[in-house]
């Protein structure tokens, strides 16, 4: 809006000047209309100047997980009018086409900035070119994309998250066999691709490990439960490790194993590795139900706002900012790759 008002303001002022210039000093109807238009534009300009809100569009993945809820709340609490922003927020409900259309609507609204947490890595070239043609900077946040025509990235390194999970498992098993089932995240999401790539790079270093099967649980609790139920039907008694690519899938997997009488966690038959380290995930880790929970920090909005402020000021800004992650393990587990959970850590968590 700020940008459009300035362009409208410039347009109207120029039109008024041209009309006035063309009609000379005579006080014709055209001149009066031009004077009114210029006065309106000036009034609007003053209003914008006093308001001076930076308009930001955020095309969010959806509402599939506790992580996503924390991320959405972080944006809504950061891009407020008090902080100088007008946020246009769209929840794309895990629908890639809808998310691309949301970005197109931001372009049509001529927002000042567009932020995208892309559901999938593919399919972004065309709409990003449209944003570029419209002169609207685009920040890719949370997940990565295949296209390169955007202005900045703020997110986490999900390949490193997968490597951390694998390194912890190697330390924990200390040479023992692992027969692994993987409940992957949403198909085509960079978080899924990254965690899989990172974890599998460590699996390749362990001849005593075997990934029996992997299926997508779509980063949801119901998806995690359905996949785990299917795995139990096919592989009961054959596996001792379940890797869930987010906490909500882990909750579903635990429900399925409870129903089948399969024990898990530090005192159970099955090791559970999860990702996100949300509050409930870390509660399960503190309780010893999840052995290792690798963090993926959803609190990214402040970093995005910093990039936007630098762009506003015409200053240099980082093209890529990786938000730091940790990993947490159940009490009684000491690790070089993860922090041993305590109640104090849980109480101090932001999400
Ligand atoms: C990771 C993020 C993933 C989380 C899931 O960066 O994109 O999406 O791990 C969420 O919980 O659904």
mmCIF file of C-alpha atoms and ligand atoms in Angstrom:
data_model
loop_
_atom_site.group_PDB
_atom_site.id
_atom_site.type_symbol
_atom_site.label_atom_id
_atom_site.label_comp_id
_atom_site.label_asym_id
_atom_site.label_seq_id
_atom_site.Cartn_x
_atom_site.Cartn_y
_atom_site.Cartn_z
ATOM 1 C CA UNK A 1 0.000 0.000 0.000
ATOM 2 C CA UNK A 2 2.794 2.405 0.927
ATOM 3 C CA UNK A 3 4.488 1.808 -2.424
ATOM 4 C CA UNK A 4 1.219 2.096 -4.416
ATOM 5 C CA UNK A 5 0.209 5.268 -2.632
ATOM 6 C CA UNK A 6 3.556 6.821 -3.473
ATOM 7 C CA UNK A 7 3.167 5.754 -7.131
ATOM 8 C CA UNK A 8 -0.448 7.001 -7.184
ATOM 9 C CA UNK A 9 0.654 10.181 -5.450
ATOM 10 C CA UNK A 10 3.396 10.759 -8.023
ATOM 11 C CA UNK A 11 1.010 9.878 -10.827
ATOM 12 C CA UNK A 12 -1.726 12.261 -9.695
ATOM 13 C CA UNK A 13 0.655 15.124 -8.980
ATOM 14 C CA UNK A 14 2.213 14.755 -12.430
ATOM 15 C CA UNK A 15 -1.259 14.556 -14.008
ATOM 16 C CA UNK A 16 -2.299 17.699 -12.154
ATOM 17 C CA UNK A 17 0.846 19.488 -13.299
ATOM 18 C CA UNK A 18 0.378 18.346 -16.915
ATOM 19 C CA UNK A 19 -3.316 19.331 -16.923
ATOM 20 C CA UNK A 20 -2.510 22.648 -15.285
ATOM 21 C CA UNK A 21 0.415 23.176 -17.757
ATOM 22 C CA UNK A 22 -1.715 22.170 -20.759
ATOM 23 C CA UNK A 23 -4.682 24.373 -19.735
ATOM 24 C CA UNK A 24 -2.475 27.361 -18.835
ATOM 25 C CA UNK A 25 -3.646 29.488 -15.922
ATOM 26 C CA UNK A 26 -7.351 29.560 -17.006
ATOM 27 C CA UNK A 27 -9.617 28.402 -14.259
ATOM 28 C CA UNK A 28 -11.357 25.706 -16.307
ATOM 29 C CA UNK A 29 -13.259 22.684 -14.953
ATOM 30 C CA UNK A 30 -10.224 20.546 -15.854
ATOM 31 C CA UNK A 31 -7.952 22.685 -13.709
ATOM 32 C CA UNK A 32 -10.396 22.540 -10.784
ATOM 33 C CA UNK A 33 -10.578 18.704 -11.137
ATOM 34 C CA UNK A 34 -6.800 18.508 -11.202
ATOM 35 C CA UNK A 35 -6.523 20.722 -8.118
ATOM 36 C CA UNK A 36 -9.045 18.475 -6.263
ATOM 37 C CA UNK A 37 -7.169 15.316 -7.334
ATOM 38 C CA UNK A 38 -3.823 16.720 -6.228
ATOM 39 C CA UNK A 39 -5.334 17.808 -2.893
ATOM 40 C CA UNK A 40 -6.797 14.318 -2.343
ATOM 41 C CA UNK A 41 -3.478 12.705 -3.225
ATOM 42 C CA UNK A 42 -1.645 15.064 -0.882
ATOM 43 C CA UNK A 43 -4.070 14.271 1.929
ATOM 44 C CA UNK A 44 -3.642 10.539 1.309
ATOM 45 C CA UNK A 45 0.101 11.024 1.161
ATOM 46 C CA UNK A 46 0.099 12.776 4.501
ATOM 47 C CA UNK A 47 -2.027 9.986 5.968
ATOM 48 C CA UNK A 48 0.405 7.367 4.643
ATOM 49 C CA UNK A 49 3.362 9.343 5.906
ATOM 50 C CA UNK A 50 1.840 9.527 9.373
ATOM 51 C CA UNK A 51 0.811 5.830 9.237
ATOM 52 C CA UNK A 52 3.905 4.741 7.275
ATOM 53 C CA UNK A 53 3.090 1.057 7.740
ATOM 54 C CA UNK A 54 5.240 -1.423 5.862
ATOM 55 C CA UNK A 55 2.884 -3.876 4.169
ATOM 56 C CA UNK A 56 4.049 -7.505 4.359
ATOM 57 C CA UNK A 57 2.382 -10.588 2.894
ATOM 58 C CA UNK A 58 3.103 -13.932 4.570
ATOM 59 C CA UNK A 59 2.124 -17.060 2.602
ATOM 60 C CA UNK A 60 2.197 -19.709 5.329
ATOM 61 C CA UNK A 61 2.366 -23.497 4.716
ATOM 62 C CA UNK A 62 -0.751 -24.277 6.731
ATOM 63 C CA UNK A 63 -1.605 -25.374 10.293
ATOM 64 C CA UNK A 64 -0.384 -28.981 10.177
ATOM 65 C CA UNK A 65 1.760 -29.046 13.311
ATOM 66 C CA UNK A 66 2.599 -27.466 16.668
ATOM 67 C CA UNK A 67 5.730 -26.104 15.002
ATOM 68 C CA UNK A 68 3.630 -24.310 12.393
ATOM 69 C CA UNK A 69 1.355 -22.859 15.062
ATOM 70 C CA UNK A 70 4.376 -21.469 16.923
ATOM 71 C CA UNK A 71 5.772 -20.044 13.683
ATOM 72 C CA UNK A 72 2.457 -18.393 12.756
ATOM 73 C CA UNK A 73 2.065 -16.854 16.211
ATOM 74 C CA UNK A 74 5.623 -15.557 16.004
ATOM 75 C CA UNK A 75 4.850 -13.736 12.738
ATOM 76 C CA UNK A 76 1.539 -12.373 13.998
ATOM 77 C CA UNK A 77 3.227 -11.077 17.159
ATOM 78 C CA UNK A 78 6.102 -9.512 15.219
ATOM 79 C CA UNK A 79 4.489 -7.900 12.170
ATOM 80 C CA UNK A 80 2.052 -5.716 14.114
ATOM 81 C CA UNK A 81 0.900 -2.139 13.528
ATOM 82 C CA UNK A 82 2.659 -1.127 16.734
ATOM 83 C CA UNK A 83 5.897 -2.405 15.179
ATOM 84 C CA UNK A 84 5.158 -0.473 11.970
ATOM 85 C CA UNK A 85 3.705 -3.231 9.808
ATOM 86 C CA UNK A 86 0.464 -4.239 8.157
ATOM 87 C CA UNK A 87 0.526 -8.060 7.822
ATOM 88 C CA UNK A 88 -1.492 -9.880 5.162
ATOM 89 C CA UNK A 89 -1.475 -13.519 6.296
ATOM 90 C CA UNK A 90 -2.621 -16.477 4.209
ATOM 91 C CA UNK A 91 -2.748 -20.055 5.558
ATOM 92 C CA UNK A 92 -2.379 -22.182 2.403
ATOM 93 C CA UNK A 93 -3.550 -25.345 4.190
ATOM 94 C CA UNK A 94 -0.750 -27.443 2.634
ATOM 95 C CA UNK A 95 -2.099 -26.666 -0.879
ATOM 96 C CA UNK A 96 0.785 -25.651 -3.154
ATOM 97 C CA UNK A 97 -1.446 -24.103 -5.841
ATOM 98 C CA UNK A 98 -3.312 -22.066 -3.232
ATOM 99 C CA UNK A 99 -0.028 -20.818 -1.811
ATOM 100 C CA UNK A 100 1.178 -19.653 -5.241
ATOM 101 C CA UNK A 101 -2.157 -17.876 -5.783
ATOM 102 C CA UNK A 102 -1.775 -16.187 -2.397
ATOM 103 C CA UNK A 103 1.577 -14.789 -3.534
ATOM 104 C CA UNK A 104 -0.060 -13.621 -6.779
ATOM 105 C CA UNK A 105 -2.687 -11.776 -4.734
ATOM 106 C CA UNK A 106 0.049 -10.088 -2.698
ATOM 107 C CA UNK A 107 1.552 -8.875 -5.980
ATOM 108 C CA UNK A 108 -1.817 -7.558 -7.180
ATOM 109 C CA UNK A 109 -2.205 -5.713 -3.857
ATOM 110 C CA UNK A 110 1.259 -4.205 -4.490
ATOM 111 C CA UNK A 111 2.428 -5.047 -0.969
ATOM 112 C CA UNK A 112 5.859 -3.768 0.044
ATOM 113 C CA UNK A 113 7.331 -7.201 0.856
ATOM 114 C CA UNK A 114 6.382 -10.844 0.368
ATOM 115 C CA UNK A 115 7.463 -13.649 2.710
ATOM 116 C CA UNK A 116 6.880 -17.280 1.724
ATOM 117 C CA UNK A 117 7.225 -20.464 3.795
ATOM 118 C CA UNK A 118 7.051 -22.761 0.746
ATOM 119 C CA UNK A 119 5.074 -25.994 1.050
ATOM 120 C CA UNK A 120 7.161 -27.580 -1.702
ATOM 121 C CA UNK A 121 10.553 -26.801 -3.202
ATOM 122 C CA UNK A 122 9.288 -26.881 -6.815
ATOM 123 C CA UNK A 123 7.067 -24.585 -8.909
ATOM 124 C CA UNK A 124 8.145 -21.113 -7.780
ATOM 125 C CA UNK A 125 10.008 -19.644 -10.784
ATOM 126 C CA UNK A 126 7.039 -18.030 -12.562
ATOM 127 C CA UNK A 127 5.348 -16.267 -9.661
ATOM 128 C CA UNK A 128 8.708 -15.112 -8.294
ATOM 129 C CA UNK A 129 9.423 -13.553 -11.699
ATOM 130 C CA UNK A 130 6.058 -11.767 -11.457
ATOM 131 C CA UNK A 131 7.050 -10.400 -8.035
ATOM 132 C CA UNK A 132 10.414 -9.299 -9.422
ATOM 133 C CA UNK A 133 8.713 -7.582 -12.378
ATOM 134 C CA UNK A 134 6.454 -5.792 -9.871
ATOM 135 C CA UNK A 135 9.493 -4.635 -7.898
ATOM 136 C CA UNK A 136 8.429 -6.473 -4.713
ATOM 137 C CA UNK A 137 11.252 -8.101 -2.685
ATOM 138 C CA UNK A 138 10.602 -11.741 -1.710
ATOM 139 C CA UNK A 139 11.999 -13.464 1.376
ATOM 140 C CA UNK A 140 11.847 -17.265 1.463
ATOM 141 C CA UNK A 141 11.442 -18.439 5.070
ATOM 142 C CA UNK A 142 11.523 -21.740 6.939
ATOM 143 C CA UNK A 143 11.766 -24.106 3.954
ATOM 144 C CA UNK A 144 13.874 -23.828 0.811
ATOM 145 C CA UNK A 145 12.937 -23.813 -2.892
ATOM 146 C CA UNK A 146 14.578 -24.876 -6.153
ATOM 147 C CA UNK A 147 14.209 -21.412 -7.755
ATOM 148 C CA UNK A 148 16.877 -18.776 -7.150
ATOM 149 C CA UNK A 149 15.060 -15.555 -8.131
ATOM 150 C CA UNK A 150 14.275 -14.308 -4.617
ATOM 151 C CA UNK A 151 16.002 -11.766 -2.376
ATOM 152 C CA UNK A 152 16.785 -13.488 0.934
ATOM 153 C CA UNK A 153 16.351 -16.717 2.929
ATOM 154 C CA UNK A 154 15.722 -17.153 6.651
ATOM 155 C CA UNK A 155 15.395 -20.680 8.006
ATOM 156 C CA UNK A 156 17.115 -23.703 9.495
ATOM 157 C CA UNK A 157 19.524 -26.275 8.081
ATOM 158 C CA UNK A 158 17.456 -29.439 7.935
ATOM 159 C CA UNK A 159 20.300 -31.514 6.473
ATOM 160 C CA UNK A 160 22.323 -30.753 9.602
ATOM 161 C CA UNK A 161 19.276 -31.696 11.693
ATOM 162 C CA UNK A 162 19.230 -35.122 10.016
ATOM 163 C CA UNK A 163 22.981 -35.552 10.522
ATOM 164 C CA UNK A 164 22.620 -34.671 14.215
ATOM 165 C CA UNK A 165 19.918 -37.329 14.602
ATOM 166 C CA UNK A 166 22.134 -39.941 12.929
ATOM 167 C CA UNK A 167 25.233 -39.006 14.895
ATOM 168 C CA UNK A 168 23.304 -39.190 18.171
ATOM 169 C CA UNK A 169 21.920 -42.631 17.241
ATOM 170 C CA UNK A 170 25.430 -43.898 16.456
ATOM 171 C CA UNK A 171 26.686 -42.616 19.812
ATOM 172 C CA UNK A 172 23.674 -44.126 21.617
ATOM 173 C CA UNK A 173 23.815 -47.573 19.945
ATOM 174 C CA UNK A 174 27.608 -47.768 20.195
ATOM 175 C CA UNK A 175 27.913 -50.427 17.485
ATOM 176 C CA UNK A 176 24.621 -52.227 18.140
ATOM 177 C CA UNK A 177 22.304 -53.104 15.232
ATOM 178 C CA UNK A 178 19.568 -50.727 14.134
ATOM 179 C CA UNK A 179 16.510 -51.741 12.127
ATOM 180 C CA UNK A 180 14.944 -48.410 11.347
ATOM 181 C CA UNK A 181 11.502 -47.229 10.262
ATOM 182 C CA UNK A 182 11.182 -43.619 9.063
ATOM 183 C CA UNK A 183 7.976 -41.558 9.149
ATOM 184 C CA UNK A 184 8.880 -38.792 6.703
ATOM 185 C CA UNK A 185 7.451 -35.285 6.520
ATOM 186 C CA UNK A 186 5.349 -33.838 3.699
ATOM 187 C CA UNK A 187 6.331 -35.004 0.217
ATOM 188 C CA UNK A 188 8.393 -32.402 -1.636
ATOM 189 C CA UNK A 189 9.077 -30.242 1.426
ATOM 190 C CA UNK A 190 12.715 -29.199 1.863
ATOM 191 C CA UNK A 191 12.471 -30.151 5.565
ATOM 192 C CA UNK A 192 11.646 -33.714 4.520
ATOM 193 C CA UNK A 193 14.322 -33.826 1.848
ATOM 194 C CA UNK A 194 16.950 -32.302 4.141
ATOM 195 C CA UNK A 195 16.337 -34.480 7.181
ATOM 196 C CA UNK A 196 16.246 -37.585 4.985
ATOM 197 C CA UNK A 197 19.478 -36.630 3.221
ATOM 198 C CA UNK A 198 21.271 -35.813 6.475
ATOM 199 C CA UNK A 199 20.133 -38.900 8.391
ATOM 200 C CA UNK A 200 20.795 -41.241 5.448
ATOM 201 C CA UNK A 201 24.332 -39.870 5.082
ATOM 202 C CA UNK A 202 25.044 -41.238 8.572
ATOM 203 C CA UNK A 203 23.169 -44.494 7.935
ATOM 204 C CA UNK A 204 25.566 -45.056 5.016
ATOM 205 C CA UNK A 205 28.456 -45.056 7.517
ATOM 206 C CA UNK A 206 26.905 -47.908 9.536
ATOM 207 C CA UNK A 207 26.853 -51.370 7.930
ATOM 208 C CA UNK A 208 25.041 -52.616 11.056
ATOM 209 C CA UNK A 209 22.086 -50.317 10.354
ATOM 210 C CA UNK A 210 19.181 -50.987 7.993
ATOM 211 C CA UNK A 211 16.273 -48.718 7.023
ATOM 212 C CA UNK A 212 13.415 -51.220 6.684
ATOM 213 C CA UNK A 213 10.860 -48.740 5.266
ATOM 214 C CA UNK A 214 9.970 -45.053 5.031
ATOM 215 C CA UNK A 215 6.620 -43.396 4.328
ATOM 216 C CA UNK A 216 5.276 -39.840 4.542
ATOM 217 C CA UNK A 217 3.196 -38.912 7.581
ATOM 218 C CA UNK A 218 2.708 -35.379 6.139
ATOM 219 C CA UNK A 219 4.001 -33.761 9.355
ATOM 220 C CA UNK A 220 0.679 -34.509 11.100
ATOM 221 C CA UNK A 221 -0.259 -36.585 14.158
ATOM 222 C CA UNK A 222 -2.908 -38.523 12.244
ATOM 223 C CA UNK A 223 -0.400 -39.182 9.478
ATOM 224 C CA UNK A 224 2.166 -40.440 11.972
ATOM 225 C CA UNK A 225 -0.378 -42.757 13.563
ATOM 226 C CA UNK A 226 -1.613 -44.168 10.221
ATOM 227 C CA UNK A 227 1.920 -44.854 8.969
ATOM 228 C CA UNK A 228 2.977 -46.427 12.277
ATOM 229 C CA UNK A 229 -0.125 -48.673 12.271
ATOM 230 C CA UNK A 230 0.817 -49.792 8.766
ATOM 231 C CA UNK A 231 4.439 -50.370 9.790
ATOM 232 C CA UNK A 232 3.335 -52.458 12.797
ATOM 233 C CA UNK A 233 1.161 -54.637 10.558
ATOM 234 C CA UNK A 234 4.125 -55.249 8.240
ATOM 235 C CA UNK A 235 7.151 -55.233 10.531
ATOM 236 C CA UNK A 236 6.120 -55.894 14.169
ATOM 237 C CA UNK A 237 9.054 -57.405 16.056
ATOM 238 C CA UNK A 238 11.535 -56.473 13.301
ATOM 239 C CA UNK A 239 12.382 -52.862 14.207
ATOM 240 C CA UNK A 240 14.081 -51.120 17.139
ATOM 241 C CA UNK A 241 14.254 -47.490 15.925
ATOM 242 C CA UNK A 242 11.498 -45.161 14.669
ATOM 243 C CA UNK A 243 12.532 -41.808 13.188
ATOM 244 C CA UNK A 244 9.653 -39.301 13.068
ATOM 245 C CA UNK A 245 10.436 -36.195 11.016
ATOM 246 C CA UNK A 246 8.399 -33.996 13.356
ATOM 247 C CA UNK A 247 6.921 -34.125 16.860
ATOM 248 C CA UNK A 248 3.294 -34.455 15.757
ATOM 249 C CA UNK A 249 4.143 -37.592 13.787
ATOM 250 C CA UNK A 250 5.902 -38.916 16.906
ATOM 251 C CA UNK A 251 2.745 -38.393 18.979
ATOM 252 C CA UNK A 252 0.792 -40.406 16.422
ATOM 253 C CA UNK A 253 3.441 -43.133 16.299
ATOM 254 C CA UNK A 254 3.379 -43.423 20.087
ATOM 255 C CA UNK A 255 -0.421 -43.779 20.035
ATOM 256 C CA UNK A 256 -0.100 -46.585 17.482
ATOM 257 C CA UNK A 257 2.601 -48.388 19.463
ATOM 258 C CA UNK A 258 0.605 -48.015 22.678
ATOM 259 C CA UNK A 259 -2.381 -49.637 20.965
ATOM 260 C CA UNK A 260 -0.173 -52.522 19.804
ATOM 261 C CA UNK A 261 1.500 -52.976 23.181
ATOM 262 C CA UNK A 262 4.915 -52.012 21.803
ATOM 263 C CA UNK A 263 7.157 -50.233 24.328
ATOM 264 C CA UNK A 264 9.355 -47.288 23.374
ATOM 265 C CA UNK A 265 11.629 -44.635 24.873
ATOM 266 C CA UNK A 266 14.505 -45.062 27.313
ATOM 267 C CA UNK A 267 12.841 -48.015 29.062
ATOM 268 C CA UNK A 268 11.206 -49.516 25.954
ATOM 269 C CA UNK A 269 12.066 -51.810 23.050
ATOM 270 C CA UNK A 270 11.942 -49.046 20.423
ATOM 271 C CA UNK A 271 14.102 -45.894 20.240
ATOM 272 C CA UNK A 272 12.170 -42.806 19.085
ATOM 273 C CA UNK A 273 13.946 -39.941 17.365
ATOM 274 C CA UNK A 274 11.855 -36.861 16.590
ATOM 275 C CA UNK A 275 12.366 -33.370 15.153
ATOM 276 C CA UNK A 276 11.127 -29.876 16.088
ATOM 277 C CA UNK A 277 11.650 -29.893 19.885
ATOM 278 C CA UNK A 278 8.294 -28.194 20.472
ATOM 279 C CA UNK A 279 7.042 -27.938 24.034
ATOM 280 C CA UNK A 280 5.111 -31.223 24.041
ATOM 281 C CA UNK A 281 7.928 -32.997 22.195
ATOM 282 C CA UNK A 282 10.368 -31.922 24.885
ATOM 283 C CA UNK A 283 7.880 -32.940 27.588
ATOM 284 C CA UNK A 284 7.848 -36.451 26.107
ATOM 285 C CA UNK A 285 11.650 -36.316 25.961
ATOM 286 C CA UNK A 286 11.842 -35.240 29.607
ATOM 287 C CA UNK A 287 9.491 -38.131 30.418
ATOM 288 C CA UNK A 288 11.806 -40.559 28.585
ATOM 289 C CA UNK A 289 9.192 -41.424 25.917
ATOM 290 C CA UNK A 290 11.175 -39.767 23.124
ATOM 291 C CA UNK A 291 14.876 -40.617 23.263
ATOM 292 C CA UNK A 292 16.132 -37.710 21.144
ATOM 293 C CA UNK A 293 14.318 -34.620 19.831
ATOM 294 C CA UNK A 294 16.275 -32.516 17.314
ATOM 295 C CA UNK A 295 15.289 -28.853 17.411
ATOM 296 C CA UNK A 296 14.076 -26.862 14.432
ATOM 297 C CA UNK A 297 13.571 -23.298 15.634
ATOM 298 C CA UNK A 298 10.245 -21.759 14.431
ATOM 299 C CA UNK A 299 11.009 -18.341 15.962
ATOM 300 C CA UNK A 300 12.172 -16.657 12.746
ATOM 301 C CA UNK A 301 9.957 -13.575 12.287
ATOM 302 C CA UNK A 302 12.280 -11.179 14.089
ATOM 303 C CA UNK A 303 15.116 -12.167 11.769
ATOM 304 C CA UNK A 304 12.858 -11.659 8.738
ATOM 305 C CA UNK A 305 11.853 -8.238 10.101
ATOM 306 C CA UNK A 306 15.534 -7.355 10.417
ATOM 307 C CA UNK A 307 16.093 -8.160 6.754
ATOM 308 C CA UNK A 308 13.081 -6.038 5.779
ATOM 309 C CA UNK A 309 14.332 -3.100 7.856
ATOM 310 C CA UNK A 310 17.722 -3.324 6.133
ATOM 311 C CA UNK A 311 15.996 -3.366 2.739
ATOM 312 C CA UNK A 312 13.892 -0.359 3.780
ATOM 313 C CA UNK A 313 17.043 1.528 4.767
ATOM 314 C CA UNK A 314 18.843 0.563 1.567
ATOM 315 C CA UNK A 315 21.452 -1.201 3.662
ATOM 316 C CA UNK A 316 23.235 -4.514 3.038
ATOM 317 C CA UNK A 317 21.369 -7.574 4.291
ATOM 318 C CA UNK A 318 22.309 -11.253 4.545
ATOM 319 C CA UNK A 319 21.078 -13.260 1.539
ATOM 320 C CA UNK A 320 20.815 -16.331 3.805
ATOM 321 C CA UNK A 321 20.371 -16.489 7.575
ATOM 322 C CA UNK A 322 20.366 -19.882 9.283
ATOM 323 C CA UNK A 323 18.536 -19.891 12.625
ATOM 324 C CA UNK A 324 20.438 -21.915 15.213
ATOM 325 C CA UNK A 325 19.151 -25.340 16.347
ATOM 326 C CA UNK A 326 19.999 -27.666 19.271
ATOM 327 C CA UNK A 327 19.054 -31.252 20.092
ATOM 328 C CA UNK A 328 17.735 -32.717 23.331
ATOM 329 C CA UNK A 329 17.845 -36.186 24.852
ATOM 330 C CA UNK A 330 16.011 -37.922 27.687
ATOM 331 C CA UNK A 331 17.319 -37.737 31.261
ATOM 332 C CA UNK A 332 20.018 -40.311 31.944
ATOM 333 C CA UNK A 333 21.442 -39.960 28.436
ATOM 334 C CA UNK A 334 24.738 -38.096 28.135
ATOM 335 C CA UNK A 335 25.625 -37.006 24.586
ATOM 336 C CA UNK A 336 28.179 -34.981 22.666
ATOM 337 C CA UNK A 337 25.430 -34.132 20.149
ATOM 338 C CA UNK A 338 22.520 -33.190 22.388
ATOM 339 C CA UNK A 339 21.519 -31.527 25.654
ATOM 340 C CA UNK A 340 20.099 -33.729 28.426
ATOM 341 C CA UNK A 341 16.568 -32.534 29.187
ATOM 342 C CA UNK A 342 15.647 -31.018 32.536
ATOM 343 C CA UNK A 343 12.435 -29.418 33.842
ATOM 344 C CA UNK A 344 14.286 -26.097 33.943
ATOM 345 C CA UNK A 345 15.044 -26.312 30.215
ATOM 346 C CA UNK A 346 11.398 -27.129 29.479
ATOM 347 C CA UNK A 347 10.133 -24.263 31.626
ATOM 348 C CA UNK A 348 12.440 -21.850 29.829
ATOM 349 C CA UNK A 349 11.377 -22.689 26.308
ATOM 350 C CA UNK A 350 9.781 -19.956 24.133
ATOM 351 C CA UNK A 351 7.513 -22.446 22.295
HETATM 352 C C1 LIG B 1 10.711 -27.269 9.357
HETATM 353 C C2 LIG B 1 9.235 -27.063 9.078
HETATM 354 C C3 LIG B 1 8.483 -28.339 9.303
HETATM 355 C C4 LIG B 1 8.443 -28.784 10.753
HETATM 356 C C5 LIG B 1 7.095 -29.402 10.838
HETATM 357 O O1 LIG B 1 11.452 -26.168 8.936
HETATM 358 O O2 LIG B 1 9.030 -26.632 7.742
HETATM 359 O O3 LIG B 1 7.131 -28.121 8.907
HETATM 360 O O4 LIG B 1 9.466 -29.681 11.092
HETATM 361 C C6 LIG B 1 6.271 -28.418 10.032
HETATM 362 O O5 LIG B 1 6.580 -29.576 12.125
HETATM 363 O O6 LIG B 1 5.079 -28.963 9.659
#
